[in-house]
Amino acid sequence: MAYLTRRLMTFPLIMLGVSIFVFVAIRLVPGDAITAMLGTNAGLLTPEQRQALAAYFGIDQPWPVQYWHWLFGVFQGNLGISVTYGKPVLDIILERFPLTLELALLSMVIALAIGLPAGVFAATRNEKLSDLAVRIVAMIGQSTPNFVLGLLLIYALSAGFGVLPTMGAFTPLWENPLENLGQMILPALTLGFAFAASVTRVVRSAMLDVLSDDYVRTARSRGVPARGVIWRHALPNALIPVVTLSGVEFGYLLGGAVLVEQIYALPGLGRLVLDAIQQRDYALVQGCVLFIAFNFMVVNLLVDLAYVALDPRVRLGEG
C-alpha cells in the first residue's frame, strides 16, 4: 500500500510537467488557430479583426496567463472548448476513446494469442528448423511498418476480392457486434501483427532462460509431463518481460495508433490529435495529450502490480 500511495502521489506532478511541456510545444508550432481556420484568407484580416479573433480564441494573452486560465479550468474538470468542433474537449475525447480502447484491446488479444504460443513453440525447439522459421517470420513482422501492412491488406481486399472494410465510421459493439467487428478486425490485425512478432521473440528468449533453471530440471526428473513443465512451471516465470512489453505497447495504443487510424479512416483518439495539431486547436491538443499521459501512468502502475502477482519474489518499494 505504501508503494501504491507513493506512485499515486507522483501522478499530479507528472501531469503538471506534461501539461507545461505540451502547452509550450504546441505554441512553438508555426501558425495559430486563426491562420489554420481561415487559411490564406487570414491575410485579408485587418489588425483590429485579427485582434478581436485572438481575444475570442483566448490567444491574445501572454503564455503564462493562458496557461494559468487553462490549468485553473482543468482543476475544475474543464479541459476547455475546442475551436474546431465548438464542443467541450472532454466530451470529444470521451466520444473518440471507445474506438481507440477497443482497437487496443483487440490488437493485444491478437498479439498475445499469436505471440505466446509461437514463442513457446520456438523455445522448445531451439535451433531446429521450426525455430528458425518462427524467428524469420517474427523478424519480418517487426521489420514491416504498420502502414505498409495496412495498405497491403486494403489493396488485397480491393484488387483481389473486390471488397473494402467499412471505413470512416464506427459502430459501437453494443449496437451491432458484427458490423463493429467488420470495421475493427483489419486495423486490429495490422497493429497486432507487429506486436505479435515482438511478443514471440521476447517469450522465446525468456523461456530459454527459464527452461535451463534448476526447478524445471527437478520437475522433469520427478516425472511431470512435458506440457505441464512448460505451461504450468516455466511460462508463468517467463511472463514478466512480456508484461513489461505489453504494458508499454498498450499504453502506446491507448494514445491512438495515428497511422493505422488514418489509413482506415477511423475516428479514433490518434487521428483526433493529429487533426487538432494541424488546426492549431490548442485546447484539444492539450486535453488529448493530458488524457493519454494519464492512461500511460495507470497502465504502468498496473504492470508494476502485475509483477507481484506473477512472481511473489518481487517486492515493490523495497530497497
CSV table of C-alpha atoms in Angstrom, one decimal:
chain,number,residue,atom,x,y,z
A,1,MET,CA,0.0,0.0,0.0
A,2,ALA,CA,2.9,2.4,0.7
A,3,TYR,CA,4.3,1.8,-2.8
A,4,LEU,CA,0.8,2.4,-4.3
A,5,THR,CA,0.4,5.6,-2.3
A,6,ARG,CA,3.7,6.9,-3.4
A,7,ARG,CA,3.0,6.2,-7.0
A,8,LEU,CA,-0.4,7.9,-6.9
A,9,MET,CA,1.2,10.9,-5.2
A,10,THR,CA,3.5,11.3,-8.2
A,11,PHE,CA,0.6,11.4,-10.7
A,12,PRO,CA,-0.2,15.2,-10.2
A,13,LEU,CA,3.5,16.1,-10.5
A,14,ILE,CA,3.9,14.2,-13.8
A,15,MET,CA,0.7,15.5,-15.2
A,16,LEU,CA,1.8,19.1,-14.3
A,17,GLY,CA,5.1,18.5,-16.2
A,18,VAL,CA,3.3,17.0,-19.2
A,19,SER,CA,0.8,19.9,-19.2
A,20,ILE,CA,3.6,22.5,-19.3
A,21,PHE,CA,5.5,20.7,-22.0
A,22,VAL,CA,2.6,20.2,-24.3
A,23,PHE,CA,1.4,23.8,-23.7
A,24,VAL,CA,4.7,25.2,-24.8
A,25,ALA,CA,5.3,22.7,-27.6
A,26,ILE,CA,2.0,23.3,-29.4
A,27,ARG,CA,2.6,27.1,-29.3
A,28,LEU,CA,6.1,26.7,-30.8
A,29,VAL,CA,4.5,25.2,-34.0
A,30,PRO,CA,4.3,27.9,-36.6
A,31,GLY,CA,0.9,29.5,-37.2
A,32,ASP,CA,-2.1,29.8,-34.9
A,33,ALA,CA,-5.7,28.9,-34.7
A,34,ILE,CA,-6.8,31.9,-36.8
A,35,THR,CA,-4.5,31.1,-39.7
A,36,ALA,CA,-5.3,27.4,-39.5
A,37,MET,CA,-9.1,28.2,-39.6
A,38,LEU,CA,-9.0,30.8,-42.4
A,39,GLY,CA,-6.1,29.7,-44.4
A,40,THR,CA,-4.9,32.3,-47.0
A,41,ASN,CA,-7.9,34.5,-46.1
A,42,ALA,CA,-6.2,35.2,-42.8
A,43,GLY,CA,-4.0,37.7,-44.7
A,44,LEU,CA,-7.1,39.8,-45.5
A,45,LEU,CA,-7.9,40.5,-41.9
A,46,THR,CA,-7.4,44.0,-40.6
A,47,PRO,CA,-5.3,44.3,-37.4
A,48,GLU,CA,-8.5,45.1,-35.5
A,49,GLN,CA,-10.3,41.9,-36.8
A,50,ARG,CA,-7.3,39.7,-36.0
A,51,GLN,CA,-7.1,41.2,-32.5
A,52,ALA,CA,-10.8,40.5,-32.0
A,53,LEU,CA,-10.4,36.9,-33.1
A,54,ALA,CA,-7.3,36.4,-31.0
A,55,ALA,CA,-9.3,37.7,-28.0
A,56,TYR,CA,-12.2,35.3,-28.9
A,57,PHE,CA,-9.8,32.3,-29.0
A,58,GLY,CA,-8.0,33.4,-25.9
A,59,ILE,CA,-4.6,33.6,-27.5
A,60,ASP,CA,-4.1,37.4,-27.1
A,61,GLN,CA,-2.8,37.0,-23.5
A,62,PRO,CA,0.8,36.2,-22.6
A,63,TRP,CA,1.6,32.5,-22.3
A,64,PRO,CA,1.7,32.3,-18.5
A,65,VAL,CA,-1.7,33.9,-18.3
A,66,GLN,CA,-3.1,31.5,-20.9
A,67,TYR,CA,-1.6,28.5,-19.1
A,68,TRP,CA,-3.0,29.6,-15.7
A,69,HIS,CA,-6.5,30.1,-17.1
A,70,TRP,CA,-6.4,26.6,-18.7
A,71,LEU,CA,-4.9,24.9,-15.7
A,72,PHE,CA,-7.5,26.5,-13.4
A,73,GLY,CA,-10.2,25.0,-15.7
A,74,VAL,CA,-8.5,21.6,-15.6
A,75,PHE,CA,-8.7,21.6,-11.8
A,76,GLN,CA,-12.5,22.2,-12.2
A,77,GLY,CA,-12.8,19.3,-14.7
A,78,ASN,CA,-12.9,21.6,-17.7
A,79,LEU,CA,-10.3,20.9,-20.4
A,80,GLY,CA,-11.5,23.9,-22.5
A,81,ILE,CA,-13.6,24.3,-25.6
A,82,SER,CA,-12.4,23.0,-29.0
A,83,VAL,CA,-12.3,25.8,-31.6
A,84,THR,CA,-12.6,23.2,-34.3
A,85,TYR,CA,-15.7,21.4,-33.0
A,86,GLY,CA,-17.2,24.0,-30.8
A,87,LYS,CA,-17.7,21.5,-28.0
A,88,PRO,CA,-16.0,20.7,-24.6
A,89,VAL,CA,-12.7,19.0,-25.1
A,90,LEU,CA,-13.5,16.3,-22.6
A,91,ASP,CA,-16.8,15.4,-24.4
A,92,ILE,CA,-14.9,15.0,-27.7
A,93,ILE,CA,-12.2,12.8,-26.1
A,94,LEU,CA,-14.8,10.5,-24.5
A,95,GLU,CA,-16.6,10.2,-27.9
A,96,ARG,CA,-13.4,9.0,-29.6
A,97,PHE,CA,-11.8,7.0,-26.9
A,98,PRO,CA,-14.1,3.9,-27.0
A,99,LEU,CA,-12.9,3.2,-30.6
A,100,THR,CA,-9.2,3.5,-29.6
A,101,LEU,CA,-9.7,1.4,-26.4
A,102,GLU,CA,-11.4,-1.4,-28.4
A,103,LEU,CA,-8.7,-1.3,-31.1
A,104,ALA,CA,-6.0,-1.5,-28.4
A,105,LEU,CA,-7.7,-4.5,-26.7
A,106,LEU,CA,-8.3,-6.4,-29.9
A,107,SER,CA,-4.7,-5.8,-31.0
A,108,MET,CA,-3.4,-7.0,-27.7
A,109,VAL,CA,-5.6,-10.2,-27.8
A,110,ILE,CA,-4.4,-10.9,-31.3
A,111,ALA,CA,-0.8,-10.3,-30.5
A,112,LEU,CA,-0.8,-12.4,-27.3
A,113,ALA,CA,-2.8,-15.2,-28.9
A,114,ILE,CA,-0.2,-15.5,-31.7
A,115,GLY,CA,3.0,-14.5,-29.9
A,116,LEU,CA,2.7,-16.6,-26.7
A,117,PRO,CA,2.3,-20.0,-28.4
A,118,ALA,CA,4.7,-19.1,-31.1
A,119,GLY,CA,7.4,-18.1,-28.6
A,120,VAL,CA,6.9,-21.2,-26.5
A,121,PHE,CA,7.0,-23.4,-29.6
A,122,ALA,CA,10.2,-21.8,-30.8
A,123,ALA,CA,11.9,-22.1,-27.4
A,124,THR,CA,11.0,-25.8,-27.0
A,125,ARG,CA,12.5,-26.5,-30.5
A,126,ASN,CA,15.6,-24.4,-30.0
A,127,GLU,CA,18.0,-24.3,-33.0
A,128,LYS,CA,15.7,-26.6,-35.1
A,129,LEU,CA,14.3,-25.7,-38.5
A,130,SER,CA,10.9,-24.9,-37.0
A,131,ASP,CA,12.6,-22.5,-34.5
A,132,LEU,CA,14.4,-20.8,-37.4
A,133,ALA,CA,11.1,-20.4,-39.3
A,134,VAL,CA,9.4,-18.8,-36.4
A,135,ARG,CA,12.3,-16.4,-35.9
A,136,ILE,CA,12.3,-15.4,-39.5
A,137,VAL,CA,8.6,-14.7,-39.5
A,138,ALA,CA,8.9,-12.7,-36.3
A,139,MET,CA,11.7,-10.7,-37.8
A,140,ILE,CA,9.6,-9.9,-40.8
A,141,GLY,CA,6.8,-8.9,-38.6
A,142,GLN,CA,9.0,-6.5,-36.6
A,143,SER,CA,10.5,-5.0,-39.8
A,144,THR,CA,7.3,-4.3,-41.6
A,145,PRO,CA,5.8,-0.9,-40.7
A,146,ASN,CA,2.1,-0.9,-39.7
A,147,PHE,CA,1.1,1.4,-42.6
A,148,VAL,CA,2.7,-0.9,-45.2
A,149,LEU,CA,0.8,-3.9,-43.8
A,150,GLY,CA,-2.4,-1.9,-43.7
A,151,LEU,CA,-2.1,-0.7,-47.3
A,152,LEU,CA,-1.3,-4.3,-48.4
A,153,LEU,CA,-4.4,-5.6,-46.7
A,154,ILE,CA,-6.6,-2.8,-48.3
A,155,TYR,CA,-5.1,-3.5,-51.7
A,156,ALA,CA,-5.6,-7.2,-51.4
A,157,LEU,CA,-9.2,-6.8,-50.4
A,158,SER,CA,-9.8,-4.2,-53.2
A,159,ALA,CA,-7.9,-5.8,-56.1
A,160,GLY,CA,-8.1,-9.4,-55.0
A,161,PHE,CA,-11.7,-9.7,-53.6
A,162,GLY,CA,-13.3,-6.5,-54.8
A,163,VAL,CA,-14.3,-5.5,-51.3
A,164,LEU,CA,-13.1,-3.0,-48.7
A,165,PRO,CA,-13.6,-2.7,-45.0
A,166,THR,CA,-16.1,-0.2,-43.8
A,167,MET,CA,-14.1,3.0,-43.3
A,168,GLY,CA,-14.6,6.4,-41.8
A,169,ALA,CA,-17.3,5.2,-39.3
A,170,PHE,CA,-17.5,3.4,-36.0
A,171,THR,CA,-20.4,1.3,-34.8
A,172,PRO,CA,-20.3,0.6,-31.1
A,173,LEU,CA,-20.0,-3.0,-30.1
A,174,TRP,CA,-23.2,-2.9,-28.1
A,175,GLU,CA,-25.2,-1.6,-31.1
A,176,ASN,CA,-24.1,-4.0,-33.8
A,177,PRO,CA,-21.4,-6.5,-32.8
A,178,LEU,CA,-21.0,-8.0,-36.3
A,179,GLU,CA,-20.7,-4.6,-38.0
A,180,ASN,CA,-18.3,-3.4,-35.3
A,181,LEU,CA,-16.1,-6.4,-35.8
A,182,GLY,CA,-16.1,-5.9,-39.5
A,183,GLN,CA,-14.8,-2.3,-39.0
A,184,MET,CA,-12.2,-3.2,-36.4
A,185,ILE,CA,-10.7,-6.6,-37.4
A,186,LEU,CA,-8.4,-5.4,-40.1
A,187,PRO,CA,-6.9,-2.4,-38.1
A,188,ALA,CA,-6.5,-4.7,-35.1
A,189,LEU,CA,-4.7,-7.3,-37.3
A,190,THR,CA,-2.5,-4.6,-38.7
A,191,LEU,CA,-1.4,-3.5,-35.2
A,192,GLY,CA,-1.4,-6.9,-33.7
A,193,PHE,CA,0.9,-8.5,-36.3
A,194,ALA,CA,3.9,-6.4,-35.5
A,195,PHE,CA,3.3,-6.7,-31.7
A,196,ALA,CA,2.9,-10.4,-32.0
A,197,ALA,CA,6.3,-10.6,-33.6
A,198,SER,CA,7.8,-8.7,-30.6
A,199,VAL,CA,6.0,-11.0,-28.1
A,200,THR,CA,7.2,-14.1,-29.9
A,201,ARG,CA,10.9,-13.0,-29.6
A,202,VAL,CA,10.6,-12.0,-26.0
A,203,VAL,CA,8.8,-15.1,-25.0
A,204,ARG,CA,11.3,-17.3,-26.8
A,205,SER,CA,14.2,-15.6,-25.1
A,206,ALA,CA,12.6,-15.7,-21.6
A,207,MET,CA,11.6,-19.3,-22.0
A,208,LEU,CA,15.1,-20.4,-23.0
A,209,ASP,CA,16.4,-18.8,-19.8
A,210,VAL,CA,13.7,-20.4,-17.6
A,211,LEU,CA,13.9,-23.9,-19.1
A,212,SER,CA,17.6,-24.1,-18.0
A,213,ASP,CA,16.8,-23.4,-14.4
A,214,ASP,CA,17.1,-26.0,-11.6
A,215,TYR,CA,13.5,-26.2,-10.7
A,216,VAL,CA,12.5,-27.0,-14.3
A,217,ARG,CA,15.0,-29.9,-14.4
A,218,THR,CA,13.7,-31.0,-11.0
A,219,ALA,CA,10.1,-31.1,-12.2
A,220,ARG,CA,11.2,-33.1,-15.2
A,221,SER,CA,13.1,-35.6,-13.1
A,222,ARG,CA,10.0,-36.1,-10.9
A,223,GLY,CA,8.1,-37.2,-13.9
A,224,VAL,CA,6.0,-34.1,-14.5
A,225,PRO,CA,4.6,-34.3,-18.1
A,226,ALA,CA,6.5,-32.0,-20.6
A,227,ARG,CA,3.3,-30.0,-21.3
A,228,GLY,CA,2.9,-29.3,-17.5
A,229,VAL,CA,6.5,-28.3,-17.1
A,230,ILE,CA,6.3,-25.8,-20.0
A,231,TRP,CA,2.9,-24.3,-19.4
A,232,ARG,CA,2.5,-24.6,-15.6
A,233,HIS,CA,6.0,-24.1,-14.3
A,234,ALA,CA,8.1,-22.4,-17.0
A,235,LEU,CA,5.8,-20.0,-18.7
A,236,PRO,CA,4.5,-18.1,-15.7
A,237,ASN,CA,8.0,-17.3,-14.7
A,238,ALA,CA,8.8,-16.1,-18.2
A,239,LEU,CA,5.9,-13.7,-18.4
A,240,ILE,CA,7.4,-10.7,-16.6
A,241,PRO,CA,9.3,-9.3,-19.7
A,242,VAL,CA,6.1,-10.0,-21.7
A,243,VAL,CA,4.0,-8.0,-19.2
A,244,THR,CA,6.5,-5.1,-19.4
A,245,LEU,CA,6.4,-5.1,-23.2
A,246,SER,CA,2.6,-5.4,-23.2
A,247,GLY,CA,2.2,-2.5,-20.8
A,248,VAL,CA,4.3,-0.2,-22.9
A,249,GLU,CA,2.6,-1.3,-26.1
A,250,PHE,CA,-0.9,-1.0,-24.6
A,251,GLY,CA,-0.1,2.5,-23.3
A,252,TYR,CA,1.1,3.5,-26.8
A,253,LEU,CA,-2.1,2.0,-28.4
A,254,LEU,CA,-4.3,3.9,-25.9
A,255,GLY,CA,-2.7,7.1,-27.2
A,256,GLY,CA,-4.0,6.2,-30.6
A,257,ALA,CA,-2.3,4.4,-33.5
A,258,VAL,CA,-2.2,7.5,-35.7
A,259,LEU,CA,-1.1,5.9,-39.0
A,260,VAL,CA,-3.4,3.0,-38.8
A,261,GLU,CA,-6.4,5.2,-37.8
A,262,GLN,CA,-5.5,7.4,-40.7
A,263,ILE,CA,-5.2,4.6,-43.2
A,264,TYR,CA,-8.5,3.0,-42.2
A,265,ALA,CA,-10.2,6.4,-41.7
A,266,LEU,CA,-11.1,5.5,-38.1
A,267,PRO,CA,-12.3,8.4,-35.9
A,268,GLY,CA,-10.1,7.5,-33.0
A,269,LEU,CA,-8.0,9.4,-30.5
A,270,GLY,CA,-4.8,9.3,-32.5
A,271,ARG,CA,-6.4,10.8,-35.6
A,272,LEU,CA,-8.1,13.4,-33.4
A,273,VAL,CA,-4.8,14.6,-32.0
A,274,LEU,CA,-3.3,14.8,-35.5
A,275,ASP,CA,-6.2,16.9,-36.8
A,276,ALA,CA,-6.1,19.1,-33.7
A,277,ILE,CA,-2.4,19.8,-34.3
A,278,GLN,CA,-3.0,20.7,-37.9
A,279,GLN,CA,-5.8,23.0,-36.9
A,280,ARG,CA,-3.8,24.5,-34.0
A,281,ASP,CA,-6.6,23.6,-31.7
A,282,TYR,CA,-4.6,24.3,-28.6
A,283,ALA,CA,-7.2,23.2,-26.0
A,284,LEU,CA,-7.9,20.0,-27.8
A,285,VAL,CA,-4.2,19.0,-28.2
A,286,GLN,CA,-3.5,19.8,-24.6
A,287,GLY,CA,-6.6,17.9,-23.3
A,288,CYS,CA,-5.8,14.8,-25.5
A,289,VAL,CA,-2.1,14.7,-24.5
A,290,LEU,CA,-3.0,15.0,-20.8
A,291,PHE,CA,-5.6,12.2,-21.2
A,292,ILE,CA,-3.1,10.0,-23.0
A,293,ALA,CA,-0.4,10.7,-20.3
A,294,PHE,CA,-2.8,9.7,-17.6
A,295,ASN,CA,-3.6,6.4,-19.3
A,296,PHE,CA,0.1,5.7,-19.7
A,297,MET,CA,0.7,6.2,-15.9
A,298,VAL,CA,-2.3,4.0,-15.0
A,299,VAL,CA,-1.1,1.2,-17.3
A,300,ASN,CA,2.4,1.4,-15.9
A,301,LEU,CA,1.1,1.2,-12.4
A,302,LEU,CA,-1.0,-1.9,-13.2
A,303,VAL,CA,2.1,-3.5,-14.9
A,304,ASP,CA,4.1,-3.0,-11.7
A,305,LEU,CA,1.4,-4.5,-9.6
A,306,ALA,CA,1.1,-7.5,-12.0
A,307,TYR,CA,4.8,-8.3,-11.3
A,308,VAL,CA,3.9,-9.2,-7.7
A,309,ALA,CA,1.0,-11.4,-8.9
A,310,LEU,CA,3.3,-13.3,-11.4
A,311,ASP,CA,6.4,-13.5,-9.2
A,312,PRO,CA,5.9,-13.5,-5.3
A,313,ARG,CA,9.7,-12.8,-5.0
A,314,VAL,CA,9.1,-9.3,-6.4
A,315,ARG,CA,8.6,-6.8,-3.6
A,316,LEU,CA,7.6,-3.3,-4.7
A,317,GLY,CA,9.0,-0.4,-2.9
A,318,GLU,CA,11.8,-2.3,-1.1
A,319,GLY,CA,15.5,-1.4,-1.2
